[in-house]
């Protein structure tokens, strides 16, 4: 548990400069709706929620999130980065939404 909290907060630190905290929080309020009050009063929940929103925004901007360290060859998207433990084999990967929306997909074999 301690490890998880540490990693969540360090990823959030590294994401500085990509999205400001207030932009992330605006997004969270929209996503959480009535749950926002409860989450915003719990620092651990708030940090975890910020982490997930930040990561989702990175993916939709074609940026590989910090914890996406594993390369897997998916049926539709090809070799892409996913987080360790992402279900496989699978046809769909975290980047499929980008493929459907015409957004960038950073390929593992790009550079
Ligand atoms: Zn995919």
PDB file of N, CA and C and ligand atoms in Angstrom:
ATOM      1  N   UNK A   1       0.845  -1.199   0.000  1.00  0.00           N
ATOM      2  CA  UNK A   1       0.000   0.000   0.000  1.00  0.00           C
ATOM      3  C   UNK A   1       0.878   1.247   0.000  1.00  0.00           C
ATOM      4  N   UNK A   2       1.902   1.231   0.843  1.00  0.00           N
ATOM      5  CA  UNK A   2       2.815   2.372   0.908  1.00  0.00           C
ATOM      6  C   UNK A   2       3.466   2.604  -0.454  1.00  0.00           C
ATOM      7  N   UNK A   3       3.881   1.497  -1.089  1.00  0.00           N
ATOM      8  CA  UNK A   3       4.517   1.589  -2.409  1.00  0.00           C
ATOM      9  C   UNK A   3       3.592   2.233  -3.435  1.00  0.00           C
ATOM     10  N   UNK A   4       2.332   1.809  -3.409  1.00  0.00           N
ATOM     11  CA  UNK A   4       1.374   2.319  -4.380  1.00  0.00           C
ATOM     12  C   UNK A   4       1.205   3.832  -4.215  1.00  0.00           C
ATOM     13  N   UNK A   5       1.031   4.257  -2.967  1.00  0.00           N
ATOM     14  CA  UNK A   5       0.858   5.695  -2.709  1.00  0.00           C
ATOM     15  C   UNK A   5       2.083   6.474  -3.199  1.00  0.00           C
ATOM     16  N   UNK A   6       3.263   5.948  -2.918  1.00  0.00           N
ATOM     17  CA  UNK A   6       4.491   6.633  -3.310  1.00  0.00           C
ATOM     18  C   UNK A   6       4.548   6.774  -4.826  1.00  0.00           C
ATOM     19  N   UNK A   7       4.193   5.696  -5.522  1.00  0.00           N
ATOM     20  CA  UNK A   7       4.298   5.722  -6.978  1.00  0.00           C
ATOM     21  C   UNK A   7       3.239   6.657  -7.574  1.00  0.00           C
ATOM     22  N   UNK A   8       2.051   6.655  -6.995  1.00  0.00           N
ATOM     23  CA  UNK A   8       1.013   7.560  -7.491  1.00  0.00           C
ATOM     24  C   UNK A   8       1.473   9.003  -7.353  1.00  0.00           C
ATOM     25  N   UNK A   9       2.048   9.348  -6.192  1.00  0.00           N
ATOM     26  CA  UNK A   9       2.419  10.743  -5.998  1.00  0.00           C
ATOM     27  C   UNK A   9       3.627  11.134  -6.849  1.00  0.00           C
ATOM     28  N   UNK A  10       4.545  10.199  -7.090  1.00  0.00           N
ATOM     29  CA  UNK A  10       5.700  10.566  -7.907  1.00  0.00           C
ATOM     30  C   UNK A  10       5.306  10.717  -9.379  1.00  0.00           C
ATOM     31  N   UNK A  11       4.369   9.891  -9.844  1.00  0.00           N
ATOM     32  CA  UNK A  11       3.899  10.046 -11.222  1.00  0.00           C
ATOM     33  C   UNK A  11       3.202  11.394 -11.374  1.00  0.00           C
ATOM     34  N   UNK A  12       2.434  11.747 -10.353  1.00  0.00           N
ATOM     35  CA  UNK A  12       1.737  13.023 -10.400  1.00  0.00           C
ATOM     36  C   UNK A  12       2.737  14.193 -10.430  1.00  0.00           C
ATOM     37  N   UNK A  13       3.835  14.063  -9.698  1.00  0.00           N
ATOM     38  CA  UNK A  13       4.866  15.101  -9.734  1.00  0.00           C
ATOM     39  C   UNK A  13       5.478  15.224 -11.120  1.00  0.00           C
ATOM     40  N   UNK A  14       5.758  14.061 -11.733  1.00  0.00           N
ATOM     41  CA  UNK A  14       6.398  14.073 -13.050  1.00  0.00           C
ATOM     42  C   UNK A  14       5.477  14.652 -14.117  1.00  0.00           C
ATOM     43  N   UNK A  15       4.161  14.598 -13.871  1.00  0.00           N
ATOM     44  CA  UNK A  15       3.246  15.075 -14.897  1.00  0.00           C
ATOM     45  C   UNK A  15       3.108  16.592 -14.863  1.00  0.00           C
ATOM     46  N   UNK A  16       3.759  17.243 -13.929  1.00  0.00           N
ATOM     47  CA  UNK A  16       3.701  18.698 -13.857  1.00  0.00           C
ATOM     48  C   UNK A  16       4.184  19.316 -15.168  1.00  0.00           C
ATOM     49  N   UNK A  17       3.509  20.348 -15.577  1.00  0.00           N
ATOM     50  CA  UNK A  17       3.902  20.963 -16.829  1.00  0.00           C
ATOM     51  C   UNK A  17       3.106  20.431 -17.993  1.00  0.00           C
ATOM     52  N   UNK A  18       2.524  19.261 -17.815  1.00  0.00           N
ATOM     53  CA  UNK A  18       1.668  18.728 -18.878  1.00  0.00           C
ATOM     54  C   UNK A  18       0.247  19.246 -18.698  1.00  0.00           C
ATOM     55  N   UNK A  19      -0.304  19.078 -17.518  1.00  0.00           N
ATOM     56  CA  UNK A  19      -1.610  19.631 -17.187  1.00  0.00           C
ATOM     57  C   UNK A  19      -1.490  20.257 -15.810  1.00  0.00           C
ATOM     58  N   UNK A  20      -2.047  21.419 -15.624  1.00  0.00           N
ATOM     59  CA  UNK A  20      -2.034  21.978 -14.283  1.00  0.00           C
ATOM     60  C   UNK A  20      -3.050  21.239 -13.428  1.00  0.00           C
ATOM     61  N   UNK A  21      -2.795  21.268 -12.128  1.00  0.00           N
ATOM     62  CA  UNK A  21      -3.690  20.578 -11.201  1.00  0.00           C
ATOM     63  C   UNK A  21      -5.137  21.036 -11.346  1.00  0.00           C
ATOM     64  N   UNK A  22      -5.339  22.324 -11.596  1.00  0.00           N
ATOM     65  CA  UNK A  22      -6.718  22.814 -11.651  1.00  0.00           C
ATOM     66  C   UNK A  22      -7.441  22.314 -12.897  1.00  0.00           C
ATOM     67  N   UNK A  23      -6.707  22.134 -13.997  1.00  0.00           N
ATOM     68  CA  UNK A  23      -7.322  21.567 -15.201  1.00  0.00           C
ATOM     69  C   UNK A  23      -7.749  20.131 -14.918  1.00  0.00           C
ATOM     70  N   UNK A  24      -6.861  19.388 -14.249  1.00  0.00           N
ATOM     71  CA  UNK A  24      -7.170  17.998 -13.895  1.00  0.00           C
ATOM     72  C   UNK A  24      -8.375  17.955 -12.954  1.00  0.00           C
ATOM     73  N   UNK A  25      -8.408  18.864 -11.978  1.00  0.00           N
ATOM     74  CA  UNK A  25      -9.511  18.860 -11.030  1.00  0.00           C
ATOM     75  C   UNK A  25     -10.842  19.221 -11.695  1.00  0.00           C
ATOM     76  N   UNK A  26     -10.806  20.148 -12.657  1.00  0.00           N
ATOM     77  CA  UNK A  26     -12.033  20.460 -13.398  1.00  0.00           C
ATOM     78  C   UNK A  26     -12.570  19.217 -14.097  1.00  0.00           C
ATOM     79  N   UNK A  27     -11.632  18.474 -14.700  1.00  0.00           N
ATOM     80  CA  UNK A  27     -11.989  17.238 -15.391  1.00  0.00           C
ATOM     81  C   UNK A  27     -12.602  16.231 -14.409  1.00  0.00           C
ATOM     82  N   UNK A  28     -11.962  16.138 -13.255  1.00  0.00           N
ATOM     83  CA  UNK A  28     -12.424  15.204 -12.227  1.00  0.00           C
ATOM     84  C   UNK A  28     -13.830  15.552 -11.750  1.00  0.00           C
ATOM     85  N   UNK A  29     -14.073  16.823 -11.520  1.00  0.00           N
ATOM     86  CA  UNK A  29     -15.401  17.249 -11.054  1.00  0.00           C
ATOM     87  C   UNK A  29     -16.465  16.818 -12.049  1.00  0.00           C
ATOM     88  N   UNK A  30     -16.157  17.001 -13.331  1.00  0.00           N
ATOM     89  CA  UNK A  30     -17.111  16.605 -14.367  1.00  0.00           C
ATOM     90  C   UNK A  30     -17.334  15.101 -14.341  1.00  0.00           C
ATOM     91  N   UNK A  31     -16.213  14.354 -14.218  1.00  0.00           N
ATOM     92  CA  UNK A  31     -16.298  12.895 -14.265  1.00  0.00           C
ATOM     93  C   UNK A  31     -17.005  12.333 -13.038  1.00  0.00           C
ATOM     94  N   UNK A  32     -16.691  12.878 -11.880  1.00  0.00           N
ATOM     95  CA  UNK A  32     -17.183  12.296 -10.627  1.00  0.00           C
ATOM     96  C   UNK A  32     -18.581  12.772 -10.258  1.00  0.00           C
ATOM     97  N   UNK A  33     -18.979  13.937 -10.744  1.00  0.00           N
ATOM     98  CA  UNK A  33     -20.307  14.445 -10.412  1.00  0.00           C
ATOM     99  C   UNK A  33     -20.512  14.547  -8.911  1.00  0.00           C
ATOM    100  N   UNK A  34     -21.538  13.873  -8.422  1.00  0.00           N
ATOM    101  CA  UNK A  34     -21.885  13.948  -6.998  1.00  0.00           C
ATOM    102  C   UNK A  34     -20.819  13.347  -6.088  1.00  0.00           C
ATOM    103  N   UNK A  35     -19.953  12.484  -6.641  1.00  0.00           N
ATOM    104  CA  UNK A  35     -18.918  11.858  -5.817  1.00  0.00           C
ATOM    105  C   UNK A  35     -17.739  12.794  -5.550  1.00  0.00           C
ATOM    106  N   UNK A  36     -17.707  13.931  -6.251  1.00  0.00           N
ATOM    107  CA  UNK A  36     -16.570  14.843  -6.116  1.00  0.00           C
ATOM    108  C   UNK A  36     -16.345  15.266  -4.661  1.00  0.00           C
ATOM    109  N   UNK A  37     -17.438  15.613  -3.951  1.00  0.00           N
ATOM    110  CA  UNK A  37     -17.318  16.077  -2.569  1.00  0.00           C
ATOM    111  C   UNK A  37     -16.616  15.050  -1.696  1.00  0.00           C
ATOM    112  N   UNK A  38     -17.020  13.790  -1.849  1.00  0.00           N
ATOM    113  CA  UNK A  38     -16.419  12.730  -1.043  1.00  0.00           C
ATOM    114  C   UNK A  38     -14.944  12.539  -1.414  1.00  0.00           C
ATOM    115  N   UNK A  39     -14.656  12.457  -2.709  1.00  0.00           N
ATOM    116  CA  UNK A  39     -13.283  12.206  -3.156  1.00  0.00           C
ATOM    117  C   UNK A  39     -12.359  13.376  -2.795  1.00  0.00           C
ATOM    118  N   UNK A  40     -12.836  14.595  -2.963  1.00  0.00           N
ATOM    119  CA  UNK A  40     -11.969  15.752  -2.735  1.00  0.00           C
ATOM    120  C   UNK A  40     -11.615  15.919  -1.257  1.00  0.00           C
ATOM    121  N   UNK A  41     -12.377  15.267  -0.379  1.00  0.00           N
ATOM    122  CA  UNK A  41     -12.068  15.327   1.051  1.00  0.00           C
ATOM    123  C   UNK A  41     -11.175  14.187   1.515  1.00  0.00           C
ATOM    124  N   UNK A  42     -10.796  13.300   0.585  1.00  0.00           N
ATOM    125  CA  UNK A  42      -9.946  12.165   0.933  1.00  0.00           C
ATOM    126  C   UNK A  42      -8.669  12.246   0.087  1.00  0.00           C
ATOM    127  N   UNK A  43      -7.562  12.706   0.692  1.00  0.00           N
ATOM    128  CA  UNK A  43      -6.326  12.939  -0.082  1.00  0.00           C
ATOM    129  C   UNK A  43      -5.867  11.723  -0.893  1.00  0.00           C
ATOM    130  N   UNK A  44      -6.015  10.520  -0.332  1.00  0.00           N
ATOM    131  CA  UNK A  44      -5.561   9.316  -1.050  1.00  0.00           C
ATOM    132  C   UNK A  44      -6.426   9.064  -2.283  1.00  0.00           C
ATOM    133  N   UNK A  45      -7.739   9.169  -2.103  1.00  0.00           N
ATOM    134  CA  UNK A  45      -8.654   8.971  -3.240  1.00  0.00           C
ATOM    135  C   UNK A  45      -8.452  10.049  -4.294  1.00  0.00           C
ATOM    136  N   UNK A  46      -8.268  11.279  -3.826  1.00  0.00           N
ATOM    137  CA  UNK A  46      -8.100  12.401  -4.747  1.00  0.00           C
ATOM    138  C   UNK A  46      -6.839  12.215  -5.591  1.00  0.00           C
ATOM    139  N   UNK A  47      -5.758  11.803  -4.935  1.00  0.00           N
ATOM    140  CA  UNK A  47      -4.494  11.605  -5.642  1.00  0.00           C
ATOM    141  C   UNK A  47      -4.625  10.483  -6.672  1.00  0.00           C
ATOM    142  N   UNK A  48      -5.286   9.386  -6.289  1.00  0.00           N
ATOM    143  CA  UNK A  48      -5.480   8.267  -7.216  1.00  0.00           C
ATOM    144  C   UNK A  48      -6.343   8.689  -8.400  1.00  0.00           C
ATOM    145  N   UNK A  49      -7.379   9.466  -8.134  1.00  0.00           N
ATOM    146  CA  UNK A  49      -8.266   9.915  -9.205  1.00  0.00           C
ATOM    147  C   UNK A  49      -7.540  10.875 -10.146  1.00  0.00           C
ATOM    148  N   UNK A  50      -6.731  11.781  -9.578  1.00  0.00           N
ATOM    149  CA  UNK A  50      -5.935  12.692 -10.413  1.00  0.00           C
ATOM    150  C   UNK A  50      -4.983  11.914 -11.304  1.00  0.00           C
ATOM    151  N   UNK A  51      -4.389  10.873 -10.734  1.00  0.00           N
ATOM    152  CA  UNK A  51      -3.457  10.043 -11.475  1.00  0.00           C
ATOM    153  C   UNK A  51      -4.150   9.421 -12.696  1.00  0.00           C
ATOM    154  N   UNK A  52      -5.343   8.855 -12.486  1.00  0.00           N
ATOM    155  CA  UNK A  52      -6.042   8.186 -13.581  1.00  0.00           C
ATOM    156  C   UNK A  52      -6.479   9.177 -14.657  1.00  0.00           C
ATOM    157  N   UNK A  53      -6.957  10.343 -14.239  1.00  0.00           N
ATOM    158  CA  UNK A  53      -7.374  11.356 -15.219  1.00  0.00           C
ATOM    159  C   UNK A  53      -6.168  11.853 -16.019  1.00  0.00           C
ATOM    160  N   UNK A  54      -5.060  12.097 -15.312  1.00  0.00           N
ATOM    161  CA  UNK A  54      -3.849  12.563 -15.985  1.00  0.00           C
ATOM    162  C   UNK A  54      -3.375  11.532 -17.002  1.00  0.00           C
ATOM    163  N   UNK A  55      -3.398  10.269 -16.596  1.00  0.00           N
ATOM    164  CA  UNK A  55      -2.947   9.200 -17.482  1.00  0.00           C
ATOM    165  C   UNK A  55      -3.857   9.084 -18.711  1.00  0.00           C
ATOM    166  N   UNK A  56      -5.149   9.166 -18.492  1.00  0.00           N
ATOM    167  CA  UNK A  56      -6.094   9.087 -19.611  1.00  0.00           C
ATOM    168  C   UNK A  56      -5.871  10.245 -20.587  1.00  0.00           C
ATOM    169  N   UNK A  57      -5.562  11.428 -20.039  1.00  0.00           N
ATOM    170  CA  UNK A  57      -5.307  12.584 -20.905  1.00  0.00           C
ATOM    171  C   UNK A  57      -3.999  12.409 -21.684  1.00  0.00           C
ATOM    172  N   UNK A  58      -3.008  11.808 -21.036  1.00  0.00           N
ATOM    173  CA  UNK A  58      -1.753  11.554 -21.736  1.00  0.00           C
ATOM    174  C   UNK A  58      -1.992  10.615 -22.914  1.00  0.00           C
ATOM    175  N   UNK A  59      -2.735   9.537 -22.668  1.00  0.00           N
ATOM    176  CA  UNK A  59      -3.021   8.577 -23.740  1.00  0.00           C
ATOM    177  C   UNK A  59      -3.761   9.263 -24.884  1.00  0.00           C
ATOM    178  N   UNK A  60      -4.769  10.069 -24.579  1.00  0.00           N
ATOM    179  CA  UNK A  60      -5.541  10.688 -25.662  1.00  0.00           C
ATOM    180  C   UNK A  60      -4.727  11.762 -26.390  1.00  0.00           C
ATOM    181  N   UNK A  61      -3.610  12.192 -25.786  1.00  0.00           N
ATOM    182  CA  UNK A  61      -2.716  13.130 -26.477  1.00  0.00           C
ATOM    183  C   UNK A  61      -1.526  12.424 -27.127  1.00  0.00           C
ATOM    184  N   UNK A  62      -1.567  11.079 -27.136  1.00  0.00           N
ATOM    185  CA  UNK A  62      -0.492  10.329 -27.767  1.00  0.00           C
ATOM    186  C   UNK A  62       0.792  10.320 -26.964  1.00  0.00           C
ATOM    187  N   UNK A  63       0.692  10.582 -25.662  1.00  0.00           N
ATOM    188  CA  UNK A  63       1.861  10.564 -24.782  1.00  0.00           C
ATOM    189  C   UNK A  63       1.855   9.262 -23.988  1.00  0.00           C
ATOM    190  N   UNK A  64       2.995   8.586 -23.958  1.00  0.00           N
ATOM    191  CA  UNK A  64       3.072   7.308 -23.258  1.00  0.00           C
ATOM    192  C   UNK A  64       3.183   7.564 -21.756  1.00  0.00           C
ATOM    193  N   UNK A  65       2.198   7.133 -20.967  1.00  0.00           N
ATOM    194  CA  UNK A  65       2.281   7.333 -19.519  1.00  0.00           C
ATOM    195  C   UNK A  65       3.487   6.615 -18.920  1.00  0.00           C
ATOM    196  N   UNK A  66       3.986   7.203 -17.830  1.00  0.00           N
ATOM    197  CA  UNK A  66       5.183   6.708 -17.143  1.00  0.00           C
ATOM    198  C   UNK A  66       5.151   5.209 -16.856  1.00  0.00           C
ATOM    199  N   UNK A  67       3.999   4.691 -16.418  1.00  0.00           N
ATOM    200  CA  UNK A  67       3.967   3.284 -16.001  1.00  0.00           C
ATOM    201  C   UNK A  67       3.732   2.322 -17.167  1.00  0.00           C
ATOM    202  N   UNK A  68       3.562   2.852 -18.389  1.00  0.00           N
ATOM    203  CA  UNK A  68       3.402   1.979 -19.559  1.00  0.00           C
ATOM    204  C   UNK A  68       4.782   1.520 -20.030  1.00  0.00           C
ATOM    205  N   UNK A  69       5.312   0.503 -19.368  1.00  0.00           N
ATOM    206  CA  UNK A  69       6.692   0.097 -19.633  1.00  0.00           C
ATOM    207  C   UNK A  69       6.780  -1.199 -20.421  1.00  0.00           C
ATOM    208  N   UNK A  70       5.642  -1.826 -20.660  1.00  0.00           N
ATOM    209  CA  UNK A  70       5.657  -3.130 -21.315  1.00  0.00           C
ATOM    210  C   UNK A  70       5.193  -2.996 -22.758  1.00  0.00           C
ATOM    211  N   UNK A  71       5.888  -3.658 -23.676  1.00  0.00           N
ATOM    212  CA  UNK A  71       5.497  -3.618 -25.083  1.00  0.00           C
ATOM    213  C   UNK A  71       4.760  -4.900 -25.438  1.00  0.00           C
ATOM    214  N   UNK A  72       3.582  -4.736 -26.015  1.00  0.00           N
ATOM    215  CA  UNK A  72       2.806  -5.894 -26.432  1.00  0.00           C
ATOM    216  C   UNK A  72       2.292  -5.640 -27.850  1.00  0.00           C
ATOM    217  N   UNK A  73       2.302  -6.709 -28.651  1.00  0.00           N
ATOM    218  CA  UNK A  73       1.842  -6.604 -30.032  1.00  0.00           C
ATOM    219  C   UNK A  73       0.349  -6.934 -30.085  1.00  0.00           C
ATOM    220  N   UNK A  74      -0.472  -5.927 -30.301  1.00  0.00           N
ATOM    221  CA  UNK A  74      -1.914  -6.146 -30.330  1.00  0.00           C
ATOM    222  C   UNK A  74      -2.408  -6.291 -31.759  1.00  0.00           C
ATOM    223  N   UNK A  75      -3.520  -7.036 -31.864  1.00  0.00           N
ATOM    224  CA  UNK A  75      -4.071  -7.376 -33.169  1.00  0.00           C
ATOM    225  C   UNK A  75      -4.326  -6.138 -34.023  1.00  0.00           C
ATOM    226  N   UNK A  76      -4.899  -5.096 -33.439  1.00  0.00           N
ATOM    227  CA  UNK A  76      -5.305  -3.936 -34.239  1.00  0.00           C
ATOM    228  C   UNK A  76      -4.294  -2.783 -34.204  1.00  0.00           C
ATOM    229  N   UNK A  77      -3.674  -2.559 -33.052  1.00  0.00           N
ATOM    230  CA  UNK A  77      -2.791  -1.395 -32.916  1.00  0.00           C
ATOM    231  C   UNK A  77      -1.318  -1.730 -33.135  1.00  0.00           C
ATOM    232  N   UNK A  78      -0.970  -3.017 -33.185  1.00  0.00           N
ATOM    233  CA  UNK A  78       0.429  -3.392 -33.357  1.00  0.00           C
ATOM    234  C   UNK A  78       1.184  -3.288 -32.047  1.00  0.00           C
ATOM    235  N   UNK A  79       2.539  -3.207 -32.124  1.00  0.00           N
ATOM    236  CA  UNK A  79       3.331  -3.137 -30.892  1.00  0.00           C
ATOM    237  C   UNK A  79       3.203  -1.770 -30.219  1.00  0.00           C
ATOM    238  N   UNK A  80       2.595  -1.762 -29.053  1.00  0.00           N
ATOM    239  CA  UNK A  80       2.390  -0.514 -28.319  1.00  0.00           C
ATOM    240  C   UNK A  80       2.783  -0.717 -26.856  1.00  0.00           C
ATOM    241  N   UNK A  81       2.956   0.401 -26.147  1.00  0.00           N
ATOM    242  CA  UNK A  81       3.277   0.346 -24.720  1.00  0.00           C
ATOM    243  C   UNK A  81       2.002   0.208 -23.904  1.00  0.00           C
ATOM    244  N   UNK A  82       2.017  -0.722 -22.952  1.00  0.00           N
ATOM    245  CA  UNK A  82       0.918  -0.863 -21.994  1.00  0.00           C
ATOM    246  C   UNK A  82       1.529  -0.988 -20.604  1.00  0.00           C
ATOM    247  N   UNK A  83       0.700  -0.868 -19.585  1.00  0.00           N
ATOM    248  CA  UNK A  83       1.241  -1.035 -18.239  1.00  0.00           C
ATOM    249  C   UNK A  83       1.382  -2.518 -17.915  1.00  0.00           C
ATOM    250  N   UNK A  84       2.331  -2.794 -17.038  1.00  0.00           N
ATOM    251  CA  UNK A  84       2.601  -4.165 -16.628  1.00  0.00           C
ATOM    252  C   UNK A  84       1.341  -4.744 -16.006  1.00  0.00           C
ATOM    253  N   UNK A  85       0.928  -5.914 -16.487  1.00  0.00           N
ATOM    254  CA  UNK A  85      -0.272  -6.530 -15.945  1.00  0.00           C
ATOM    255  C   UNK A  85      -1.498  -6.263 -16.796  1.00  0.00           C
ATOM    256  N   UNK A  86      -1.325  -5.483 -17.878  1.00  0.00           N
ATOM    257  CA  UNK A  86      -2.468  -5.261 -18.772  1.00  0.00           C
ATOM    258  C   UNK A  86      -2.873  -6.598 -19.365  1.00  0.00           C
ATOM    259  N   UNK A  87      -4.185  -6.897 -19.390  1.00  0.00           N
ATOM    260  CA  UNK A  87      -4.641  -8.222 -19.826  1.00  0.00           C
ATOM    261  C   UNK A  87      -4.173  -8.561 -21.249  1.00  0.00           C
ATOM    262  N   UNK A  88      -3.624  -9.734 -21.404  1.00  0.00           N
ATOM    263  CA  UNK A  88      -3.202 -10.183 -22.727  1.00  0.00           C
ATOM    264  C   UNK A  88      -3.173 -11.702 -22.759  1.00  0.00           C
ATOM    265  N   UNK A  89      -3.333 -12.371 -23.891  1.00  0.00           N
ATOM    266  CA  UNK A  89      -3.552 -11.684 -25.167  1.00  0.00           C
ATOM    267  C   UNK A  89      -4.944 -11.079 -25.223  1.00  0.00           C
ATOM    268  N   UNK A  90      -5.033  -9.972 -25.900  1.00  0.00           N
ATOM    269  CA  UNK A  90      -6.324  -9.305 -26.059  1.00  0.00           C
ATOM    270  C   UNK A  90      -6.319  -8.615 -27.411  1.00  0.00           C
ATOM    271  N   UNK A  91      -7.477  -8.467 -28.005  1.00  0.00           N
ATOM    272  CA  UNK A  91      -7.554  -7.746 -29.272  1.00  0.00           C
ATOM    273  C   UNK A  91      -7.460  -6.248 -29.046  1.00  0.00           C
ATOM    274  N   UNK A  92      -8.033  -5.817 -27.933  1.00  0.00           N
ATOM    275  CA  UNK A  92      -8.099  -4.380 -27.672  1.00  0.00           C
ATOM    276  C   UNK A  92      -7.073  -3.953 -26.646  1.00  0.00           C
ATOM    277  N   UNK A  93      -6.480  -2.775 -26.867  1.00  0.00           N
ATOM    278  CA  UNK A  93      -5.457  -2.250 -25.968  1.00  0.00           C
ATOM    279  C   UNK A  93      -5.865  -0.845 -25.532  1.00  0.00           C
ATOM    280  N   UNK A  94      -5.078  -0.223 -24.647  1.00  0.00           N
ATOM    281  CA  UNK A  94      -5.447   1.125 -24.193  1.00  0.00           C
ATOM    282  C   UNK A  94      -5.445   2.164 -25.315  1.00  0.00           C
ATOM    283  N   UNK A  95      -4.803   1.846 -26.439  1.00  0.00           N
ATOM    284  CA  UNK A  95      -4.685   2.828 -27.522  1.00  0.00           C
ATOM    285  C   UNK A  95      -5.781   2.692 -28.567  1.00  0.00           C
ATOM    286  N   UNK A  96      -6.649   1.670 -28.418  1.00  0.00           N
ATOM    287  CA  UNK A  96      -7.714   1.465 -29.405  1.00  0.00           C
ATOM    288  C   UNK A  96      -8.642   2.680 -29.507  1.00  0.00           C
ATOM    289  N   UNK A  97      -8.880   3.345 -28.359  1.00  0.00           N
ATOM    290  CA  UNK A  97      -9.737   4.538 -28.396  1.00  0.00           C
ATOM    291  C   UNK A  97      -9.131   5.600 -29.302  1.00  0.00           C
ATOM    292  N   UNK A  98      -7.803   5.738 -29.249  1.00  0.00           N
ATOM    293  CA  UNK A  98      -7.123   6.705 -30.119  1.00  0.00           C
ATOM    294  C   UNK A  98      -7.302   6.299 -31.587  1.00  0.00           C
ATOM    295  N   UNK A  99      -7.167   5.003 -31.844  1.00  0.00           N
ATOM    296  CA  UNK A  99      -7.297   4.519 -33.219  1.00  0.00           C
ATOM    297  C   UNK A  99      -8.685   4.859 -33.763  1.00  0.00           C
ATOM    298  N   UNK A 100      -9.722   4.606 -32.954  1.00  0.00           N
ATOM    299  CA  UNK A 100     -11.087   4.897 -33.397  1.00  0.00           C
ATOM    300  C   UNK A 100     -11.321   6.397 -33.579  1.00  0.00           C
ATOM    301  N   UNK A 101     -10.663   7.199 -32.731  1.00  0.00           N
ATOM    302  CA  UNK A 101     -10.895   8.652 -32.768  1.00  0.00           C
ATOM    303  C   UNK A 101      -9.927   9.368 -33.713  1.00  0.00           C
ATOM    304  N   UNK A 102      -9.012   8.606 -34.352  1.00  0.00           N
ATOM    305  CA  UNK A 102      -8.041   9.231 -35.246  1.00  0.00           C
ATOM    306  C   UNK A 102      -6.974  10.013 -34.503  1.00  0.00           C
ATOM    307  N   UNK A 103      -6.734   9.661 -33.225  1.00  0.00           N
ATOM    308  CA  UNK A 103      -5.701  10.333 -32.423  1.00  0.00           C
ATOM    309  C   UNK A 103      -4.389   9.570 -32.537  1.00  0.00           C
ATOM    310  N   UNK A 104      -3.279  10.248 -32.210  1.00  0.00           N
ATOM    311  CA  UNK A 104      -1.976   9.599 -32.366  1.00  0.00           C
ATOM    312  C   UNK A 104      -1.782   8.385 -31.460  1.00  0.00           C
ATOM    313  N   UNK A 105      -1.093   7.381 -31.999  1.00  0.00           N
ATOM    314  CA  UNK A 105      -0.709   6.203 -31.211  1.00  0.00           C
ATOM    315  C   UNK A 105       0.802   6.066 -31.278  1.00  0.00           C
ATOM    316  N   UNK A 106       1.510   6.301 -30.164  1.00  0.00           N
ATOM    317  CA  UNK A 106       2.960   6.124 -30.192  1.00  0.00           C
ATOM    318  C   UNK A 106       3.297   4.631 -30.278  1.00  0.00           C
ATOM    319  N   UNK A 107       3.955   4.238 -31.352  1.00  0.00           N
ATOM    320  CA  UNK A 107       4.277   2.817 -31.549  1.00  0.00           C
ATOM    321  C   UNK A 107       5.594   2.481 -30.877  1.00  0.00           C
ATOM    322  N   UNK A 108       5.665   1.255 -30.403  1.00  0.00           N
ATOM    323  CA  UNK A 108       6.878   0.806 -29.735  1.00  0.00           C
ATOM    324  C   UNK A 108       8.027   0.688 -30.728  1.00  0.00           C
ATOM    325  N   UNK A 109       7.723   0.562 -32.016  1.00  0.00           N
ATOM    326  CA  UNK A 109       8.786   0.399 -33.007  1.00  0.00           C
ATOM    327  C   UNK A 109       9.060   1.697 -33.783  1.00  0.00           C
ATOM    328  N   UNK A 110       8.601   2.833 -33.238  1.00  0.00           N
ATOM    329  CA  UNK A 110       8.755   4.108 -33.942  1.00  0.00           C
ATOM    330  C   UNK A 110      10.195   4.610 -34.035  1.00  0.00           C
ATOM    331  N   UNK A 111      10.899   4.553 -32.908  1.00  0.00           N
ATOM    332  CA  UNK A 111      12.257   5.095 -32.980  1.00  0.00           C
ATOM    333  C   UNK A 111      13.275   3.998 -33.056  1.00  0.00           C
TER     334      UNK A 111
HETATM  335 ZN1  LIG B   1      -5.459  -1.130 -29.668  1.00  0.00          ZN
END
